[in-house]
PDB file of C-alpha atoms in Angstrom:
ATOM      1  CA  VAL P   1      49.508   1.835   9.853  1.00 60.00           C
ATOM      2  CA  ALA P   2      48.326   4.944  11.547  1.00 69.00           C
ATOM      3  CA  GLY P   3      47.093   8.363   8.822  1.00 71.00           C
ATOM      4  CA  ALA P   4      48.725   6.834   6.159  1.00 73.00           C
ATOM      5  CA  GLY P   5      45.815   7.743   3.411  1.00 78.00           C
ATOM      6  CA  ILE P   6      44.510   5.991   0.551  1.00 79.00           C
ATOM      7  CA  GLY P   7      46.765   3.648  -1.060  1.00 85.00           C
ATOM      8  CA  CYS P   8      48.842   0.029  -1.182  1.00 89.00           C
ATOM      9  CA  TYR P   9      51.197  -1.004   2.047  1.00 89.00           C
ATOM     10  CA  ALA P  10      53.960  -4.346   2.433  1.00 90.00           C
ATOM     11  CA  VAL P  11      55.852  -4.857   5.344  1.00 91.00           C
ATOM     12  CA  SER P  12      59.424  -6.436   6.102  1.00 93.00           C
ATOM     13  CA  ALA P  13      61.077  -7.902   9.074  1.00 93.00           C
ATOM     14  CA  PHE P  14      64.058  -7.181   9.717  1.00 90.00           C
ATOM     15  CA  ASP P  15      66.723  -7.134  12.470  1.00 92.00           C
ATOM     16  CA  SER P  16      69.709  -5.180  13.405  1.00 88.00           C
ATOM     17  CA  SER P  17      71.920  -8.552  15.148  1.00 86.00           C
ATOM     18  CA  PRO P  18      72.472  -9.788  12.838  1.00 87.00           C
ATOM     19  CA  SER P  19      71.640  -7.714  10.553  1.00 90.00           C
ATOM     20  CA  TYR P  20      68.743  -8.911   8.492  1.00 93.00           C
ATOM     21  CA  GLU P  21      65.760  -8.013   6.751  1.00 93.00           C
ATOM     22  CA  SER P  22      62.773 -10.192   4.967  1.00 94.00           C
ATOM     23  CA  GLU P  23      61.465  -9.727   1.579  1.00 94.00           C
ATOM     24  CA  LEU P  24      58.803  -7.698   1.622  1.00 94.00           C
ATOM     25  CA  SER P  25      54.718  -9.125   2.537  1.00 94.00           C
ATOM     26  CA  ASP P  26      51.904  -9.407  -0.297  1.00 94.00           C
ATOM     27  CA  SER P  27      50.509  -5.814  -0.606  1.00 91.00           C
ATOM     28  CA  ALA P  28      47.535  -4.587   1.340  1.00 89.00           C
ATOM     29  CA  CYS P  29      45.463  -1.844  -0.185  1.00 86.00           C
ATOM     30  CA  ILE P  30      43.395   1.053   1.002  1.00 82.00           C
ATOM     31  CA  GLU P  31      40.632   2.307  -1.727  1.00 76.00           C
ATOM     32  CA  GLU P  32      39.274   5.484  -1.996  1.00 68.00           C
ATOM     33  CA  ALA P  33      35.723   4.631   0.064  1.00 67.00           C
ATOM     34  CA  THR P  34      33.061   4.157  -2.653  1.00 77.00           C
ATOM     35  CA  CYS P  35      30.126   5.870  -0.348  1.00 84.00           C
ATOM     36  CA  PRO P  36      31.516   8.571   2.344  1.00 82.00           C
ATOM     37  CA  LEU P  37      28.362   9.655   3.435  1.00 88.00           C
ATOM     38  CA  ALA P  38      25.448   6.997   3.489  1.00 86.00           C
ATOM     39  CA  GLY P  39      22.644   8.354   1.506  1.00 92.00           C
ATOM     40  CA  ASP P  40      24.196  10.909  -0.437  1.00 93.00           C
ATOM     41  CA  SER P  41      22.498   9.386  -3.259  1.00 94.00           C
ATOM     42  CA  ASN P  42      23.933  12.613  -6.182  1.00 93.00           C
ATOM     43  CA  SER P  43      27.266  12.393  -4.344  1.00 89.00           C
ATOM     44  CA  ASP P  44      27.002  16.209  -3.250  1.00 92.00           C
ATOM     45  CA  GLY P  45      28.305  15.761  -0.165  1.00 91.00           C
ATOM     46  CA  ILE P  46      25.215  16.201   1.650  1.00 94.00           C
ATOM     47  CA  VAL P  47      22.235  14.232   2.713  1.00 94.00           C
ATOM     48  CA  ASN P  48      19.175  15.935   2.009  1.00 95.00           C
ATOM     49  CA  VAL P  49      15.714  15.918  -0.038  1.00 95.00           C
ATOM     50  CA  SER P  50      16.978  15.821  -3.331  1.00 96.00           C
ATOM     51  CA  ASP P  51      18.634  12.461  -2.523  1.00 96.00           C
ATOM     52  CA  ILE P  52      14.984  11.389  -1.719  1.00 97.00           C
ATOM     53  CA  VAL P  53      13.742  12.383  -5.343  1.00 96.00           C
ATOM     54  CA  LEU P  54      16.337  10.403  -7.022  1.00 97.00           C
ATOM     55  CA  LEU P  55      15.813   7.158  -5.359  1.00 97.00           C
ATOM     56  CA  VAL P  56      11.489   7.679  -5.257  1.00 97.00           C
ATOM     57  CA  ASN P  57      12.495   8.168  -9.083  1.00 97.00           C
ATOM     58  CA  ALA P  58      14.802   5.143  -8.867  1.00 97.00           C
ATOM     59  CA  ILE P  59      11.550   2.838  -7.484  1.00 97.00           C
ATOM     60  CA  LEU P  60       8.957   4.010 -10.202  1.00 97.00           C
ATOM     61  CA  ASN P  61      10.480   4.564 -12.754  1.00 95.00           C
ATOM     62  CA  GLY P  62      14.044   2.464 -12.403  1.00 94.00           C
ATOM     63  CA  GLY P  63      12.329  -0.573 -11.188  1.00 93.00           C
ATOM     64  CA  GLY P  64      14.603  -0.187  -8.233  1.00 95.00           C
ATOM     65  CA  SER P  65      18.143  -0.190  -9.726  1.00 95.00           C
ATOM     66  CA  THR P  66      21.185   1.237  -8.482  1.00 94.00           C
ATOM     67  CA  ASP P  67      22.734   2.565 -10.954  1.00 93.00           C
ATOM     68  CA  GLY P  68      23.982   6.802 -10.811  1.00 92.00           C
ATOM     69  CA  VAL P  69      22.433   6.257  -6.917  1.00 94.00           C
ATOM     70  CA  GLU P  70      24.888   3.390  -5.440  1.00 92.00           C
ATOM     71  CA  CYS P  71      25.496   5.761  -2.131  1.00 93.00           C
ATOM     72  CA  GLY P  72      21.699   5.921  -1.479  1.00 94.00           C
ATOM     73  CA  ASP P  73      21.983   1.611  -1.198  1.00 94.00           C
ATOM     74  CA  THR P  74      21.786   2.278   2.277  1.00 92.00           C
ATOM     75  CA  ASP P  75      21.129  -1.110   3.358  1.00 89.00           C
ATOM     76  CA  GLY P  76      23.414  -2.193   1.050  1.00 88.00           C
ATOM     77  CA  GLY P  77      20.395  -4.666  -0.532  1.00 90.00           C
ATOM     78  CA  GLY P  78      21.219  -4.065  -4.099  1.00 93.00           C
ATOM     79  CA  ILE P  79      19.079  -2.552  -4.815  1.00 96.00           C
ATOM     80  CA  ILE P  80      16.471   0.480  -3.949  1.00 97.00           C
ATOM     81  CA  ASN P  81      13.366   0.677  -2.273  1.00 97.00           C
ATOM     82  CA  VAL P  82      11.300   2.300   0.677  1.00 97.00           C
ATOM     83  CA  SER P  83      14.094   0.709   2.958  1.00 96.00           C
ATOM     84  CA  ASP P  84      16.445   3.384   2.152  1.00 96.00           C
ATOM     85  CA  ILE P  85      13.856   6.179   1.671  1.00 97.00           C
ATOM     86  CA  VAL P  86      13.421   5.386   5.249  1.00 95.00           C
ATOM     87  CA  SER P  87      17.138   5.504   6.676  1.00 94.00           C
ATOM     88  CA  ILE P  88      17.038   8.776   4.055  1.00 95.00           C
ATOM     89  CA  VAL P  89      14.534  10.428   5.812  1.00 95.00           C
ATOM     90  CA  ASN P  90      15.530   9.885   9.595  1.00 93.00           C
ATOM     91  CA  ILE P  91      18.630  11.025   8.865  1.00 92.00           C
ATOM     92  CA  ILE P  92      17.300  13.987   7.762  1.00 92.00           C
ATOM     93  CA  LEU P  93      15.170  14.643  10.484  1.00 91.00           C
ATOM     94  CA  GLY P  94      17.281  13.190  12.663  1.00 85.00           C
ATOM     95  CA  GLY P  95      14.581  11.010  13.197  1.00 68.00           C
ATOM     96  CA  ARG P  96      13.306   7.778  14.976  1.00 64.00           C
ATOM     97  CA  ILE P  97      16.056   5.586  16.879  1.00 63.00           C
ATOM     98  CA  ALA P  98      15.545   1.988  16.210  1.00 60.00           C
ATOM     99  CA  SER P  99      12.216   0.740  19.278  1.00 68.00           C
ATOM    100  CA  TYR P 100      11.486  -2.160  21.456  1.00 73.00           C
ATOM    101  CA  ASP P 101       8.188  -1.729  19.477  1.00 89.00           C
ATOM    102  CA  ASP P 102       9.580  -1.345  15.730  1.00 93.00           C
ATOM    103  CA  ALA P 103       7.107  -3.886  13.890  1.00 93.00           C
ATOM    104  CA  THR P 104       8.689  -7.459  13.065  1.00 93.00           C
ATOM    105  CA  GLN P 105       5.704  -8.697  10.873  1.00 94.00           C
ATOM    106  CA  ALA P 106       2.859  -7.017   9.026  1.00 94.00           C
ATOM    107  CA  ALA P 107      -0.379  -7.573   6.567  1.00 92.00           C
ATOM    108  CA  ILE P 108      -1.906  -5.501   3.921  1.00 93.00           C
ATOM    109  CA  ILE P 109      -5.725  -5.275   3.938  1.00 89.00           C
ATOM    110  CA  ILE P 110      -8.121  -4.467   1.082  1.00 89.00           C
ATOM    111  CA  SER P 111     -11.013  -2.664   2.638  1.00 81.00           C
ATOM    112  CA  ASP P 112     -14.089  -1.064   1.417  1.00 77.00           C
ATOM    113  CA  ASN P 113     -11.871   0.658  -1.085  1.00 86.00           C
ATOM    114  CA  THR P 114      -8.627   1.031   1.074  1.00 92.00           C
ATOM    115  CA  LEU P 115      -5.360   0.365   1.549  1.00 94.00           C
ATOM    116  CA  GLN P 116      -4.144  -0.212   5.283  1.00 93.00           C
ATOM    117  CA  VAL P 117      -1.664  -1.662   7.112  1.00 94.00           C
ATOM    118  CA  GLU P 118      -2.472  -4.239   9.917  1.00 91.00           C
ATOM    119  CA  ALA P 119       1.319  -4.901  12.161  1.00 92.00           C
ATOM    120  CA  ASN P 120       2.448  -5.715  15.441  1.00 93.00           C
ATOM    121  CA  GLY P 121       4.412  -2.767  16.310  1.00 93.00           C
ATOM    122  CA  PHE P 122       5.444   0.947  14.190  1.00 95.00           C
ATOM    123  CA  ILE P 123       5.662   0.903  10.605  1.00 96.00           C
ATOM    124  CA  GLN P 124       7.180   4.069   8.908  1.00 96.00           C
ATOM    125  CA  GLY P 125       6.959   2.737   5.062  1.00 97.00           C
ATOM    126  CA  VAL P 126       5.521   1.065   2.562  1.00 97.00           C
ATOM    127  CA  GLN P 127       6.007   0.092  -1.393  1.00 97.00           C
ATOM    128  CA  LEU P 128       3.460  -1.676  -3.030  1.00 97.00           C
ATOM    129  CA  THR P 129       2.869  -2.938  -6.309  1.00 97.00           C
ATOM    130  CA  LEU P 130      -0.832  -3.316  -7.724  1.00 96.00           C
ATOM    131  CA  SER P 131      -2.720  -4.651 -10.834  1.00 95.00           C
ATOM    132  CA  HIS P 132      -6.004  -3.482 -11.530  1.00 94.00           C
ATOM    133  CA  ASP P 133      -7.961  -2.928 -15.045  1.00 92.00           C
ATOM    134  CA  SER P 134      -7.879   0.062 -16.361  1.00 92.00           C
ATOM    135  CA  ASP P 135     -10.717   2.416 -14.549  1.00 91.00           C
ATOM    136  CA  PHE P 136      -8.717   2.042 -11.592  1.00 95.00           C
ATOM    137  CA  SER P 137      -8.151   5.535  -9.867  1.00 96.00           C
ATOM    138  CA  ILE P 138      -6.044   5.761  -6.358  1.00 97.00           C
ATOM    139  CA  ASN P 139      -5.455   8.250  -3.649  1.00 97.00           C
ATOM    140  CA  LEU P 140      -3.016   8.372  -1.429  1.00 97.00           C
ATOM    141  CA  VAL P 141      -2.573   9.760   2.393  1.00 97.00           C
ATOM    142  CA  ASP P 142      -0.927  12.882   3.399  1.00 96.00           C
ATOM    143  CA  ALA P 143       3.063  11.869   4.253  1.00 96.00           C
ATOM    144  CA  TYR P 144       6.513  12.564   4.800  1.00 96.00           C
ATOM    145  CA  VAL P 145       7.108  11.515   1.186  1.00 97.00           C
ATOM    146  CA  SER P 146       3.774  10.363  -0.772  1.00 97.00           C
ATOM    147  CA  GLU P 147       4.055   9.057  -4.838  1.00 97.00           C
ATOM    148  CA  TYR P 148       3.024   6.757  -7.092  1.00 98.00           C
ATOM    149  CA  LYS P 149       3.094   5.953 -11.144  1.00 97.00           C
ATOM    150  CA  THR P 150       0.373   3.757 -13.255  1.00 97.00           C
ATOM    151  CA  SER P 151       1.921   2.506 -16.330  1.00 94.00           C
ATOM    152  CA  ASP P 152      -0.427  -0.811 -18.581  1.00 94.00           C
ATOM    153  CA  ASN P 153      -2.768  -1.494 -15.512  1.00 95.00           C
ATOM    154  CA  MET P 154      -0.394  -1.433 -13.051  1.00 97.00           C
ATOM    155  CA  THR P 155       0.367   1.159 -10.432  1.00 97.00           C
ATOM    156  CA  THR P 156       3.292   1.295  -7.736  1.00 98.00           C
ATOM    157  CA  LEU P 157       3.080   3.747  -4.598  1.00 98.00           C
ATOM    158  CA  VAL P 158       5.460   4.709  -2.360  1.00 98.00           C
ATOM    159  CA  VAL P 159       4.121   6.113   1.087  1.00 98.00           C
ATOM    160  CA  VAL P 160       6.925   6.664   4.129  1.00 97.00           C
ATOM    161  CA  SER P 161       6.114   8.836   7.196  1.00 95.00           C
ATOM    162  CA  ASP P 162       8.143  11.463   9.226  1.00 93.00           C
ATOM    163  CA  GLY P 163       9.246   8.957  11.995  1.00 90.00           C
ATOM    164  CA  SER P 164       6.304  10.841  14.361  1.00 90.00           C
ATOM    165  CA  SER P 165       3.696   8.391  13.801  1.00 90.00           C
ATOM    166  CA  SER P 166       3.027   4.817  12.279  1.00 93.00           C
ATOM    167  CA  LEU P 167       1.638   4.059   8.880  1.00 95.00           C
ATOM    168  CA  ASN P 168      -2.014   2.503   8.953  1.00 93.00           C
ATOM    169  CA  GLU P 169      -4.169   4.374   6.139  1.00 94.00           C
ATOM    170  CA  ILE P 170      -2.279   3.916   2.605  1.00 96.00           C
ATOM    171  CA  ALA P 171      -4.699   4.844   0.274  1.00 96.00           C
ATOM    172  CA  SER P 172      -7.815   5.030  -0.958  1.00 95.00           C
ATOM    173  CA  PHE P 173      -9.217   3.541  -4.546  1.00 94.00           C
ATOM    174  CA  SER P 174     -11.747   3.059  -7.174  1.00 92.00           C
ATOM    175  CA  GLY P 175     -12.606   0.034  -9.076  1.00 88.00           C
ATOM    176  CA  THR P 176     -10.362  -3.405  -8.316  1.00 85.00           C
ATOM    177  CA  CYS P 177      -7.224  -4.237  -7.359  1.00 91.00           C
ATOM    178  CA  LYS P 178      -4.795  -6.979  -6.622  1.00 91.00           C
ATOM    179  CA  VAL P 179      -0.956  -6.332  -5.029  1.00 94.00           C
ATOM    180  CA  GLU P 180       1.664  -7.976  -7.263  1.00 95.00           C
ATOM    181  CA  ASN P 181       4.168  -7.163  -4.575  1.00 95.00           C
ATOM    182  CA  VAL P 182       4.461  -5.269  -0.858  1.00 96.00           C
ATOM    183  CA  HIS P 183       7.328  -4.192   0.561  1.00 96.00           C
ATOM    184  CA  ILE P 184       7.599  -2.824   4.293  1.00 97.00           C
ATOM    185  CA  ALA P 185      10.068  -1.445   6.450  1.00 96.00           C
ATOM    186  CA  ASN P 186      10.218   0.200  10.611  1.00 95.00           C
ATOM    187  CA  SER P 187      12.141   2.929  11.601  1.00 92.00           C
ATOM    188  CA  THR P 188      15.965   0.401  10.681  1.00 90.00           C
ATOM    189  CA  SER P 189      14.785  -2.354   8.662  1.00 91.00           C
ATOM    190  CA  ASP P 190      12.285  -4.467   6.400  1.00 94.00           C
ATOM    191  CA  VAL P 191       9.638  -6.179   7.968  1.00 95.00           C
ATOM    192  CA  THR P 192       7.990  -9.354   7.794  1.00 93.00           C
ATOM    193  CA  VAL P 193       4.731  -9.319   5.766  1.00 92.00           C
ATOM    194  CA  GLU P 194       2.776 -12.248   6.351  1.00 82.00           C
ATOM    195  CA  GLU P 195      -0.437 -11.925   3.594  1.00 82.00           C
ATOM    196  CA  THR P 196      -2.827  -9.626   1.898  1.00 86.00           C
ATOM    197  CA  ILE P 197      -6.004  -9.908   3.497  1.00 79.00           C
ATOM    198  CA  GLU P 198      -9.363  -8.976   2.100  1.00 73.00           C
ATOM    199  CA  LEU P 199     -12.003  -8.116   3.887  1.00 69.00           C
ATOM    200  CA  VAL P 200     -15.962  -8.942   2.077  1.00 69.00           C
ATOM    201  CA  ASP P 201     -18.517  -5.632   3.666  1.00 75.00           C
ATOM    202  CA  PHE P 202     -21.691  -6.081   3.479  1.00 79.00           C
ATOM    203  CA  LYS P 203     -23.495  -4.278   0.425  1.00 85.00           C
ATOM    204  CA  VAL P 204     -25.955  -3.885  -2.554  1.00 90.00           C
ATOM    205  CA  ASP P 205     -25.036  -2.828  -5.609  1.00 89.00           C
ATOM    206  CA  VAL P 206     -26.860  -2.383  -8.644  1.00 91.00           C
ATOM    207  CA  ALA P 207     -25.668  -4.784 -10.921  1.00 91.00           C
ATOM    208  CA  GLY P 208     -28.030  -3.822 -13.670  1.00 93.00           C
ATOM    209  CA  PRO P 209     -28.740  -1.346 -15.387  1.00 94.00           C
ATOM    210  CA  ASN P 210     -29.646   2.234 -13.232  1.00 95.00           C
ATOM    211  CA  PRO P 211     -31.962   4.083 -14.527  1.00 95.00           C
ATOM    212  CA  PHE P 212     -34.052   1.343 -15.369  1.00 95.00           C
ATOM    213  CA  ASN P 213     -37.315   0.536 -16.863  1.00 95.00           C
ATOM    214  CA  PRO P 214     -39.343  -1.209 -15.162  1.00 95.00           C
ATOM    215  CA  SER P 215     -36.780  -3.850 -13.961  1.00 95.00           C
ATOM    216  CA  THR P 216     -33.443  -3.966 -12.513  1.00 96.00           C
ATOM    217  CA  GLN P 217     -30.823  -6.261 -10.789  1.00 95.00           C
ATOM    218  CA  LEU P 218     -29.668  -5.975  -7.287  1.00 95.00           C
ATOM    219  CA  ASN P 219     -26.367  -7.773  -5.691  1.00 93.00           C
ATOM    220  CA  ILE P 220     -25.813  -8.248  -2.383  1.00 93.00           C
ATOM    221  CA  VAL P 221     -22.826  -9.002  -1.030  1.00 89.00           C
ATOM    222  CA  VAL P 222     -23.382 -11.107   2.301  1.00 89.00           C
ATOM    223  CA  PRO P 223     -19.601 -12.011   3.969  1.00 83.00           C
ATOM    224  CA  GLU P 224     -20.721 -13.639   7.043  1.00 84.00           C
ATOM    225  CA  ALA P 225     -24.105 -16.098   6.923  1.00 89.00           C
ATOM    226  CA  GLY P 226     -26.964 -14.042   8.886  1.00 91.00           C
ATOM    227  CA  PHE P 227     -31.333 -13.004   8.854  1.00 95.00           C
ATOM    228  CA  VAL P 228     -30.872 -10.073   5.574  1.00 94.00           C
ATOM    229  CA  SER P 229     -33.794  -8.029   4.692  1.00 94.00           C
ATOM    230  CA  VAL P 230     -33.913  -5.847   1.504  1.00 95.00           C
ATOM    231  CA  ARG P 231     -36.163  -3.500   1.197  1.00 94.00           C
ATOM    232  CA  VAL P 232     -37.638  -0.217  -1.651  1.00 95.00           C
ATOM    233  CA  TYR P 233     -38.532   3.369  -0.318  1.00 94.00           C
ATOM    234  CA  ASN P 234     -39.548   6.130  -1.836  1.00 93.00           C
ATOM    235  CA  VAL P 235     -38.304   9.594  -1.318  1.00 88.00           C
ATOM    236  CA  LEU P 236     -41.340   9.829   0.908  1.00 88.00           C
ATOM    237  CA  GLY P 237     -39.655   7.022   2.644  1.00 87.00           C
ATOM    238  CA  GLN P 238     -42.708   4.696   1.955  1.00 91.00           C
ATOM    239  CA  GLU P 239     -41.829   0.998   1.631  1.00 93.00           C
ATOM    240  CA  VAL P 240     -42.978  -0.039  -1.959  1.00 95.00           C
ATOM    241  CA  ALA P 241     -41.307  -3.048  -1.967  1.00 95.00           C
ATOM    242  CA  ASN P 242     -40.295  -6.074  -0.187  1.00 96.00           C
ATOM    243  CA  LEU P 243     -37.359  -8.157  -1.921  1.00 95.00           C
ATOM    244  CA  VAL P 244     -35.423 -10.332   0.593  1.00 95.00           C
ATOM    245  CA  ASP P 245     -36.854 -11.235   4.022  1.00 94.00           C
ATOM    246  CA  GLY P 246     -34.918 -14.163   5.494  1.00 94.00           C
ATOM    247  CA  TYR P 247     -31.850 -16.483   5.951  1.00 94.00           C
ATOM    248  CA  MET P 248     -28.811 -15.803   3.164  1.00 93.00           C
ATOM    249  CA  GLU P 249     -25.671 -18.380   3.617  1.00 92.00           C
ATOM    250  CA  ALA P 250     -22.467 -16.339   3.072  1.00 87.00           C
ATOM    251  CA  SER P 251     -21.598 -15.406  -0.021  1.00 86.00           C
ATOM    252  CA  THR P 252     -19.137 -12.561  -1.069  1.00 79.00           C
ATOM    253  CA  SER P 253     -19.656 -12.984  -4.745  1.00 82.00           C
ATOM    254  CA  GLY P 254     -23.519 -11.606  -3.796  1.00 89.00           C
ATOM    255  CA  TYR P 255     -26.934 -12.570  -4.350  1.00 93.00           C
ATOM    256  CA  LEU P 256     -28.140 -11.177  -7.458  1.00 94.00           C
ATOM    257  CA  VAL P 257     -32.383  -9.324  -7.029  1.00 95.00           C
ATOM    258  CA  ASN P 258     -34.404  -9.280  -9.453  1.00 95.00           C
ATOM    259  CA  TRP P 259     -36.360  -6.229  -8.856  1.00 94.00           C
ATOM    260  CA  ASN P 260     -39.739  -5.413 -11.307  1.00 95.00           C
ATOM    261  CA  ALA P 261     -41.364  -2.127 -10.235  1.00 95.00           C
ATOM    262  CA  GLY P 262     -43.616  -2.145 -13.721  1.00 93.00           C
ATOM    263  CA  SER P 263     -47.082  -0.568 -10.977  1.00 93.00           C
ATOM    264  CA  LEU P 264     -44.793   1.967  -9.240  1.00 95.00           C
ATOM    265  CA  ALA P 265     -43.953   5.980 -11.054  1.00 94.00           C
ATOM    266  CA  SER P 266     -41.310   6.997 -12.625  1.00 95.00           C
ATOM    267  CA  GLY P 267     -38.962   8.825  -9.807  1.00 94.00           C
ATOM    268  CA  VAL P 268     -36.073   8.334  -7.294  1.00 94.00           C
ATOM    269  CA  TYR P 269     -35.857   5.022  -5.182  1.00 95.00           C
ATOM    270  CA  PHE P 270     -33.755   3.937  -2.501  1.00 94.00           C
ATOM    271  CA  VAL P 271     -33.132   0.660  -1.544  1.00 94.00           C
ATOM    272  CA  LYS P 272     -31.843  -0.284   1.875  1.00 93.00           C
ATOM    273  CA  ALA P 273     -30.420  -4.007   2.373  1.00 93.00           C
ATOM    274  CA  ALA P 274     -29.466  -4.539   6.023  1.00 92.00           C
ATOM    275  CA  THR P 275     -28.225  -7.533   8.419  1.00 91.00           C
ATOM    276  CA  ALA P 276     -27.295  -7.844  12.031  1.00 86.00           C
ATOM    277  CA  GLY P 277     -25.608  -4.511  12.834  1.00 77.00           C
ATOM    278  CA  GLN P 278     -24.962  -3.389   8.762  1.00 85.00           C
ATOM    279  CA  ILE P 279     -27.025  -0.846   6.504  1.00 88.00           C
ATOM    280  CA  SER P 280     -26.157  -0.426   3.089  1.00 89.00           C
ATOM    281  CA  THR P 281     -28.069   2.144   0.684  1.00 91.00           C
ATOM    282  CA  GLN P 282     -28.377   2.647  -2.938  1.00 92.00           C
ATOM    283  CA  LYS P 283     -30.218   5.534  -5.526  1.00 93.00           C
ATOM    284  CA  LEU P 284     -31.971   3.941  -8.819  1.00 94.00           C
ATOM    285  CA  MET P 285     -34.262   5.973 -11.334  1.00 94.00           C
ATOM    286  CA  LEU P 286     -37.072   4.337 -12.717  1.00 95.00           C
ATOM    287  CA  LEU P 287     -37.638   6.238 -16.178  1.00 95.00           C
ATOM    288  CA  LYS P 288     -40.826   5.114 -18.123  1.00 89.00           C
TER     289      LYS P 288
END
């Protein structure tokens, strides 16, 4: 039945010779569409940035619940996530069309206090939940959507590009964190997340007191086995101590090295750790 509109319908069969008409069939109903406009989260008849705001709030504060924003669940998954936001961004901006270079696989890389995405193609949206200590802080990259919320040592973040470029850098942070949940989207669909990779950099950290008197401890993190030197210099660039000079096995937790500066004058010193192609420095203050 064309153009009959919303309602319930039944049919019968009839003939004129001999005259006969069957009983009515069971009814079939045409119901009003639950979401007349895909992505219209607030049901105001238009898709705009207000709909994105509602979805970001649903993720950060509502655990992804669709309550009140059912029409924002553009993929019909029963939960609001970054894929729904990507869809609405592309509706608003008339953005990117699915392409051969859309990613199908991705990994989260944690390295040198940064969060990054490594993928086999285009990435437009990332949603992460991180666990961490109370001294954790985070700075998201500038993007079309770039929001996060921290509560009870858990941070949830959402980053979505405008589709003009693929996401790679996600955030920088201080402290330590662990990825508890991840959702990544290309321009039209979810992307399989292979793993979370934490890359450890060669570095020297001050493990003991700083300022110190007369001794402190240094932690030397060695991601790959090789020759390592650790030396201390004064502000004039003169070497005042040679703490390590030899081969070290790989250790992501690091090696503790003691430095006793009892014979040196108070002042600022610099410790320099070096291995093949990598150098790390720290400033120390000796106070007597």
